[in-house]
Coordinates of C-alpha atoms (C1' of nucleotides) in Angstrom, one line a residue:
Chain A
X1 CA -103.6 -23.4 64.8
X2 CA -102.0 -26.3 66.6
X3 CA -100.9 -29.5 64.4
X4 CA -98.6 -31.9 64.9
X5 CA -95.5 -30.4 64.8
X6 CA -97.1 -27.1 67.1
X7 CA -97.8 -29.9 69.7
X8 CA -94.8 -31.9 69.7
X9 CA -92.9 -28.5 70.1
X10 CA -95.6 -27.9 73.4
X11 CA -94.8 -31.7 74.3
X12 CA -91.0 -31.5 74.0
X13 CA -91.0 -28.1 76.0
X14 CA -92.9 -30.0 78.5
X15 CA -91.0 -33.3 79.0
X16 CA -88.5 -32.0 80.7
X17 CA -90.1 -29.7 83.6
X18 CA -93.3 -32.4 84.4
X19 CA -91.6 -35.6 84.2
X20 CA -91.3 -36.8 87.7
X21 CA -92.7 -33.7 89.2
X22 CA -95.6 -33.6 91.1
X23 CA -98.9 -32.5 91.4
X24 CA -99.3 -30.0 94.7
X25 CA -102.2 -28.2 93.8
X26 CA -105.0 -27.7 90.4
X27 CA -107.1 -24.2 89.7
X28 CA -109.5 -24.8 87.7
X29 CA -110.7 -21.0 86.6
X30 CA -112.9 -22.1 83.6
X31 CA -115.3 -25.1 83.8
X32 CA -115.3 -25.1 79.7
X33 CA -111.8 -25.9 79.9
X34 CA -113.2 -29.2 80.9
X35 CA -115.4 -30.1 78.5
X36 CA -113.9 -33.7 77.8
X37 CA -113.4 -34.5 81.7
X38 CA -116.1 -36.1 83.2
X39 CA -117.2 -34.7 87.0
X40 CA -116.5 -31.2 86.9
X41 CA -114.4 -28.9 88.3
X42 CA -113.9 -30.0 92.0
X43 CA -113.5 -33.7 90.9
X44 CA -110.6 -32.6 88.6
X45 CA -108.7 -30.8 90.9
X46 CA -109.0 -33.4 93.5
X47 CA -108.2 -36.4 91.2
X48 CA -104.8 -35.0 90.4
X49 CA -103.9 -33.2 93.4
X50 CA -100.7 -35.0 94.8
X51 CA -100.3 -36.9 92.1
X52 CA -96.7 -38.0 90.3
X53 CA -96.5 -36.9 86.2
X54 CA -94.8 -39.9 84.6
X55 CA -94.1 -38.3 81.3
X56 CA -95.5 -36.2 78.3
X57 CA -96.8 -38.1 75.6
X58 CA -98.5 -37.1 71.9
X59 CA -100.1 -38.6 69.2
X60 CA -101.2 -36.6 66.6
X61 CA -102.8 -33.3 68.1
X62 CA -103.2 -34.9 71.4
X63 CA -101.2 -34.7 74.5
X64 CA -101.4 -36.5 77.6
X65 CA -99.2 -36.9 81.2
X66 CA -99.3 -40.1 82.7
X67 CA -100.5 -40.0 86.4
X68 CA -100.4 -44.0 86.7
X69 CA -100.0 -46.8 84.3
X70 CA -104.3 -46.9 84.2
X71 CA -104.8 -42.9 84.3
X72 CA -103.5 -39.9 82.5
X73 CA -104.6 -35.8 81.9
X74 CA -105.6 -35.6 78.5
X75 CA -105.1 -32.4 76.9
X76 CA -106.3 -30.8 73.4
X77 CA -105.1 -27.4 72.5
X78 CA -108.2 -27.1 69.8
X79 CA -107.3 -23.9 67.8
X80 CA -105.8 -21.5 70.0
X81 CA -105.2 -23.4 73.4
X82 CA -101.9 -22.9 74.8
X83 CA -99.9 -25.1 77.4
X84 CA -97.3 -22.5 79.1
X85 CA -94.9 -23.0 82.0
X86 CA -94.6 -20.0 84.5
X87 CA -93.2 -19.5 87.5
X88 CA -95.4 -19.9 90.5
X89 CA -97.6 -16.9 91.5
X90 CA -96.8 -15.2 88.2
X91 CA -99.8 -13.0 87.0
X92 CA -102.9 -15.1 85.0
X93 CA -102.3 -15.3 82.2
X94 CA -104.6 -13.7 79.2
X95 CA -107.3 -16.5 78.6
X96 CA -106.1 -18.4 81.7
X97 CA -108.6 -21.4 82.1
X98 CA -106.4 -24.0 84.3
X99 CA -103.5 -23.6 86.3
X100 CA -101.4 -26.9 87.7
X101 CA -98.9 -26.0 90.3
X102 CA -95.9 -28.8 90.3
X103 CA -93.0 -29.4 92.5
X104 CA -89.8 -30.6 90.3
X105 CA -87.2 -32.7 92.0
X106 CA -84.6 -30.7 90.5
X107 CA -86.0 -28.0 89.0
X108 CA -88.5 -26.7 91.8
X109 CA -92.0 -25.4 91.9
X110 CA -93.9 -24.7 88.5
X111 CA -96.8 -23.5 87.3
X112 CA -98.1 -25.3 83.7
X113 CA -100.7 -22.6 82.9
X114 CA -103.7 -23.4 80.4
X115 CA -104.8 -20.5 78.4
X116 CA -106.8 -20.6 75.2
X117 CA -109.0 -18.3 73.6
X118 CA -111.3 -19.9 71.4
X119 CA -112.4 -22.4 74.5
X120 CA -112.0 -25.8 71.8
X121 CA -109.3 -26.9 73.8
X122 CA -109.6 -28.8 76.5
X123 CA -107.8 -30.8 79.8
X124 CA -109.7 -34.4 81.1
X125 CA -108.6 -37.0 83.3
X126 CA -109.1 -40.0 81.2
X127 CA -108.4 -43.8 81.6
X128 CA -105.2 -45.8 80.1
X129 CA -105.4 -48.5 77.6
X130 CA -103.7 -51.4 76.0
X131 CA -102.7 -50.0 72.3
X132 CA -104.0 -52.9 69.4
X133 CA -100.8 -53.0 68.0
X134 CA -99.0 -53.0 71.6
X135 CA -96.0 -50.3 70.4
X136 CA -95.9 -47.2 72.4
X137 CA -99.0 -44.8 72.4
X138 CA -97.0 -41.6 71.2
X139 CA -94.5 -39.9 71.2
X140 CA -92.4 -39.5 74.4
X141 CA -92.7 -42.9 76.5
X142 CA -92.2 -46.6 75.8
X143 CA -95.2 -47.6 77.5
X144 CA -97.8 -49.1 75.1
X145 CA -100.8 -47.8 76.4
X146 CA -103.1 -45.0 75.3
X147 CA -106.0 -43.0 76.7
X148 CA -109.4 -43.7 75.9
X149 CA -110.3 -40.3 73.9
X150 CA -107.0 -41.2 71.7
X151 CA -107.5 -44.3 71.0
X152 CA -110.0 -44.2 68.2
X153 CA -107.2 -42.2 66.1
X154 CA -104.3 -43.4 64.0
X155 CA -101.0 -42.9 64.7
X156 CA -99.5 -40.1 62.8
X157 CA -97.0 -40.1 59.7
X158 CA -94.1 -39.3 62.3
X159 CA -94.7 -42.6 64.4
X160 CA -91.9 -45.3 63.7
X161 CA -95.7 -47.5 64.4
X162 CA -97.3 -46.2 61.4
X163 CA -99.2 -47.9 59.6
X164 CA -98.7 -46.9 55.9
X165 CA -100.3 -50.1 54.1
X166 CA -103.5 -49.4 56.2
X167 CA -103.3 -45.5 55.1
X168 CA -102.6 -46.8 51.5
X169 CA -105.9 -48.8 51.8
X170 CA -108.2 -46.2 53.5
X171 CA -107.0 -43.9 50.6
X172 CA -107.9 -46.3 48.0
X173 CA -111.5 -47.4 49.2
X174 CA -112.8 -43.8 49.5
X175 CA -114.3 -41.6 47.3
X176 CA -114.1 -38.7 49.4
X177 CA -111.8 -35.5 48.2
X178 CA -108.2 -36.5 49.3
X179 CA -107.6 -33.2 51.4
X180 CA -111.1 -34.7 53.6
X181 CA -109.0 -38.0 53.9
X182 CA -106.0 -35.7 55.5
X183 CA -107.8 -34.6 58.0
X184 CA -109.7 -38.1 59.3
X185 CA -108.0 -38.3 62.0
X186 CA -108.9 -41.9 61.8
X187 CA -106.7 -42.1 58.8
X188 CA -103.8 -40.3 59.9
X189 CA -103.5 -37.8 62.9
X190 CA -102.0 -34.6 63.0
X191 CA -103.0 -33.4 60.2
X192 CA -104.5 -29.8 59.9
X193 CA -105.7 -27.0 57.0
X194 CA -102.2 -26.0 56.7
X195 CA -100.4 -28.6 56.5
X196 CA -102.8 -30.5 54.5
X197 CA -102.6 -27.5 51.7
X198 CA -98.8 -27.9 52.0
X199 CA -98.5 -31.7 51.8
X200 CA -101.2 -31.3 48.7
X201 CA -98.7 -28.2 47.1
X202 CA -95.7 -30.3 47.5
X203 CA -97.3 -33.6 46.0
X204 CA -98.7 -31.8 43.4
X205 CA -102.1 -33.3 43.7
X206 CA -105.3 -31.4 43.9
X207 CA -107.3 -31.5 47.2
X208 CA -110.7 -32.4 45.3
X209 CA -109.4 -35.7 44.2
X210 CA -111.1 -38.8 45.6
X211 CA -108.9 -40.8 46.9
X212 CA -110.2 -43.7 44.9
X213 CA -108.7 -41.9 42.2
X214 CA -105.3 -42.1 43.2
X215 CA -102.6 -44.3 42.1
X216 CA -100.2 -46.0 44.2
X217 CA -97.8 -44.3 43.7
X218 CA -98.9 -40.6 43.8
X219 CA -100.5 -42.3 47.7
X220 CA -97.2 -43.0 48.3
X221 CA -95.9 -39.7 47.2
X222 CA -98.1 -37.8 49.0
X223 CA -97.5 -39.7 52.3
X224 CA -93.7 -38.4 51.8
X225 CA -94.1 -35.0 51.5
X226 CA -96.3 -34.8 54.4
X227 CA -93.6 -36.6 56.3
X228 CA -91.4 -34.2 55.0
X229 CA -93.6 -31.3 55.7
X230 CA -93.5 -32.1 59.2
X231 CA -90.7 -32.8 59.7
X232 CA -89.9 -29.2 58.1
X233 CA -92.4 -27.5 60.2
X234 CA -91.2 -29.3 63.5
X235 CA -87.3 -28.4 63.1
X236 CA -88.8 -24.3 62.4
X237 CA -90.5 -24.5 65.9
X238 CA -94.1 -24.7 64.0
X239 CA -96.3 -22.2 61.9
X240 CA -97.1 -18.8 63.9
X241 CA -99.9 -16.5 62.6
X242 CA -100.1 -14.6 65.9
X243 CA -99.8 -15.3 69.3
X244 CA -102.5 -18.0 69.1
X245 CA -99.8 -20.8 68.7
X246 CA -96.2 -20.2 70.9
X247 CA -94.4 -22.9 72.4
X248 CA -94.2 -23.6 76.5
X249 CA -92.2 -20.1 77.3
X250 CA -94.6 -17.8 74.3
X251 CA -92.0 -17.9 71.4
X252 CA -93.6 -18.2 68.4
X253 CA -92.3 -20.7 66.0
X254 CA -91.0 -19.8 61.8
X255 CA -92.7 -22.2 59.6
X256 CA -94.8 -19.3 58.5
X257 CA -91.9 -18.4 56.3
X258 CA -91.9 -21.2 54.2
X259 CA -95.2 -21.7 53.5
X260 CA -95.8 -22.4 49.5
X261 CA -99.7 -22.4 49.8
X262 CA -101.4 -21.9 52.7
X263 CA -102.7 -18.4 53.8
X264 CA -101.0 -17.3 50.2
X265 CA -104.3 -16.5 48.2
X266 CA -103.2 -14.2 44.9
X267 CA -99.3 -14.6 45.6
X268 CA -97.3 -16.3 42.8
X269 CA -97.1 -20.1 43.5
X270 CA -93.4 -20.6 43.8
X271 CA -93.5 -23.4 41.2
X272 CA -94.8 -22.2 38.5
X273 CA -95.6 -18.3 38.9
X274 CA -99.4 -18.3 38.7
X275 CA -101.5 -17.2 41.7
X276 CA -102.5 -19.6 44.5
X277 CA -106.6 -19.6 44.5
X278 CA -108.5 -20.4 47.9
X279 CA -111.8 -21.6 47.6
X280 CA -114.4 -22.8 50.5
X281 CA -114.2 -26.6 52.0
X282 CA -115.7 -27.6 54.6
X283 CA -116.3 -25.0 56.6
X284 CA -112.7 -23.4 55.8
X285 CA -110.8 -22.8 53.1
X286 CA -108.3 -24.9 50.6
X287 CA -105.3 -23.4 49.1
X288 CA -103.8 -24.7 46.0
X289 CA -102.2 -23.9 42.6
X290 CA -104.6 -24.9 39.8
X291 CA -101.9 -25.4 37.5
X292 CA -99.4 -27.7 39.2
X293 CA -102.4 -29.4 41.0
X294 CA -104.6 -30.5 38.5
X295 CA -108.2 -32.3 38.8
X296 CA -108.0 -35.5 37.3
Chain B
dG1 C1' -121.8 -47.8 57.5
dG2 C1' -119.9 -44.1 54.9
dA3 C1' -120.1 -39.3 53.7
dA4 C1' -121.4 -34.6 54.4
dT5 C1' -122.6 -30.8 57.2
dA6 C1' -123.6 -27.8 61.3
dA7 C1' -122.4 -26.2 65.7
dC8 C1' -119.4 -24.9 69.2
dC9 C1' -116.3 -20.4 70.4
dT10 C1' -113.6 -15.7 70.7
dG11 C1' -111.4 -11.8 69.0
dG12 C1' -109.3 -9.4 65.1
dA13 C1' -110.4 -7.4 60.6
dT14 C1' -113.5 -5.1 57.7
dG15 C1' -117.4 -2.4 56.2
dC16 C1' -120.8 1.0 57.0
Chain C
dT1 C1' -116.2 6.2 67.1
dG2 C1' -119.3 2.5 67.4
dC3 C1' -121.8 -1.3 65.8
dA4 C1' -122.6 -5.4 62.9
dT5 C1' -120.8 -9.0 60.3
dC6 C1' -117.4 -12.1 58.6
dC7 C1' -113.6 -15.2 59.2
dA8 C1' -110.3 -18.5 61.3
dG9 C1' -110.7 -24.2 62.1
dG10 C1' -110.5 -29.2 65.2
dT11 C1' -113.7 -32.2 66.8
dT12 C1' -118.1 -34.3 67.3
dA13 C1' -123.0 -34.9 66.9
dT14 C1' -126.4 -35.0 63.6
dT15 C1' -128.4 -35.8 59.2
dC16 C1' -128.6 -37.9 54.7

DNA sequence: GGAATAACCTGGATGC
DNA sequence: TGCATCCAGGTTATTC
């Protein structure tokens, strides 16, 4: 399931073969790949068709490539989407819903293949805007502008622009279970189920308590160790279950490993020895060790 | 306005 | 072997 660090590994994989390249030709071989694009299929491919690729740029789960300073393609990898580079006229690809061909300066001609399985994901041409703050929009350019889809979000706990008093306050004025903060992408983006369950673990903090609830100080703890988490995940190349998350050339990344929580119902919790329970939330599941993380 | 929940989707795993 | 059911979860619309 792509999180942050999942998509800065796609972004990073990406930067180098798109930026400056340019557009020569869009497939669009699923129309539910475009389910954030307004105009369809044929207005897609003809929008970007010729078009220069500025950069690749993420905040929180979100990607985009600027095509302009006022328009960029906005891309969402949902739960299984994948952003893969190939090289041109190599066979679709399993789950293939768009395929951008690109001519490279340097490196030649391209293919940045779409593929994704669960159909979430998604690809949209989308307008550029001022960010409120006026730092840069995400990760991977200086320019302070932001697409429209992206810009009701926060930025995310990796941004040197993040906003940790107004995190601190959102925290405090809820009642809501702390884990359903986590993943407000309003709050703070990039969060998913794993690494919410990990940050929880590590910060010892059960995933039922409202933020309200929570002192300063364990707010503040907590906010570390998802940095830290990230920042973890991101240096092992991401979390792998399967081949549903690889990065731009299909290698899978090694977070897996080190999980403490997540995905580890019944195993030992390698704190304190007693099994890690998973119990229903929302629609998925929670992870946690009801010893170390306590109700208050 | 805030909070909670359902729906969207596909394929692997499981049970019968 | 084949079929039915469950499960995974990010985002958003809907409901309370």
């Amino acid at each position: 399931m792509p999180e942050l660090p999942e998509v800065e590994v796609v972004r990073a994989g990406l930067e180098p073969a798109v930026h400056g390249a340019t557009i020569v030709s869009v497939d669009v071989r699923d129309e539910r790949a475009l389910t954030r694009h307004t105009g369809g299929a044929a207005h897609f491919e003809a929008h970007l068709t010729g078009r220069r690729i500025a950069a690749a740029v993420r905040r929180g789960k979100f990607l985009w490539m600027p095509v302009s300073d006022d328009e960029a393609v906005v891309t969402h990898l949902g739960m299984s989407g994948q952003m893969l580079l190939r090289a041109p006229g190599s066979p679709e690809e399993r789950h293939e819903r768009i395929r951008l061909e690109i001519e490279h300066p340097e490196h030649g001609d391209l293919s940045v293949v779409f593929a994704d399985q669960r159909t979430f994901g998604s690809l949209a041409v989308d307008d550029l805007v001022d960010t409120p703050d006026g730092a840069a929009g995400g990760r991977g350019s200086a320019l302070a502008r932001v697409p429209t889809q992206v810009a009701h979000i926060a930025r995310d706990p990796l941004d040197p622009a993040f906003d940790a008093g107004r995190f601190r306050a959102r925290v405090a004025r809820t009642s809501s279970g702390i884990k359903r903060v986590l993943l407000d992408q309003t709050v703070a983006s990039g969060i998913g189920n794993i690494y919410a369950d990990e940050s929880l673990w590590a910060a010892r903090i059960h995933p039922e308590t409202p933020g309200s609830a929570l002192p300063t100080r364990a707010v503040n703890r907590l906010l570390a160790e998802v940095q830290a988490v990230l920042e973890k995940a991101l240096a092992e190349g991401g979390t792998s279950f399967d081949a549903q998350y690889v990065n731009v050339n299909g290698q899978a990344g090694y977070f897996a490993h080190s999980l403490n929580a997540y995905g580890r119902t019944g195993q030992p919790c390698p704190r304190c020895g007693r099994p890690i329970v998973r119990v229903s939330f929302m629609n998925r599941s929670s992870h946690f060790c009801p010893h170390c993380q306590r109700r208050r």
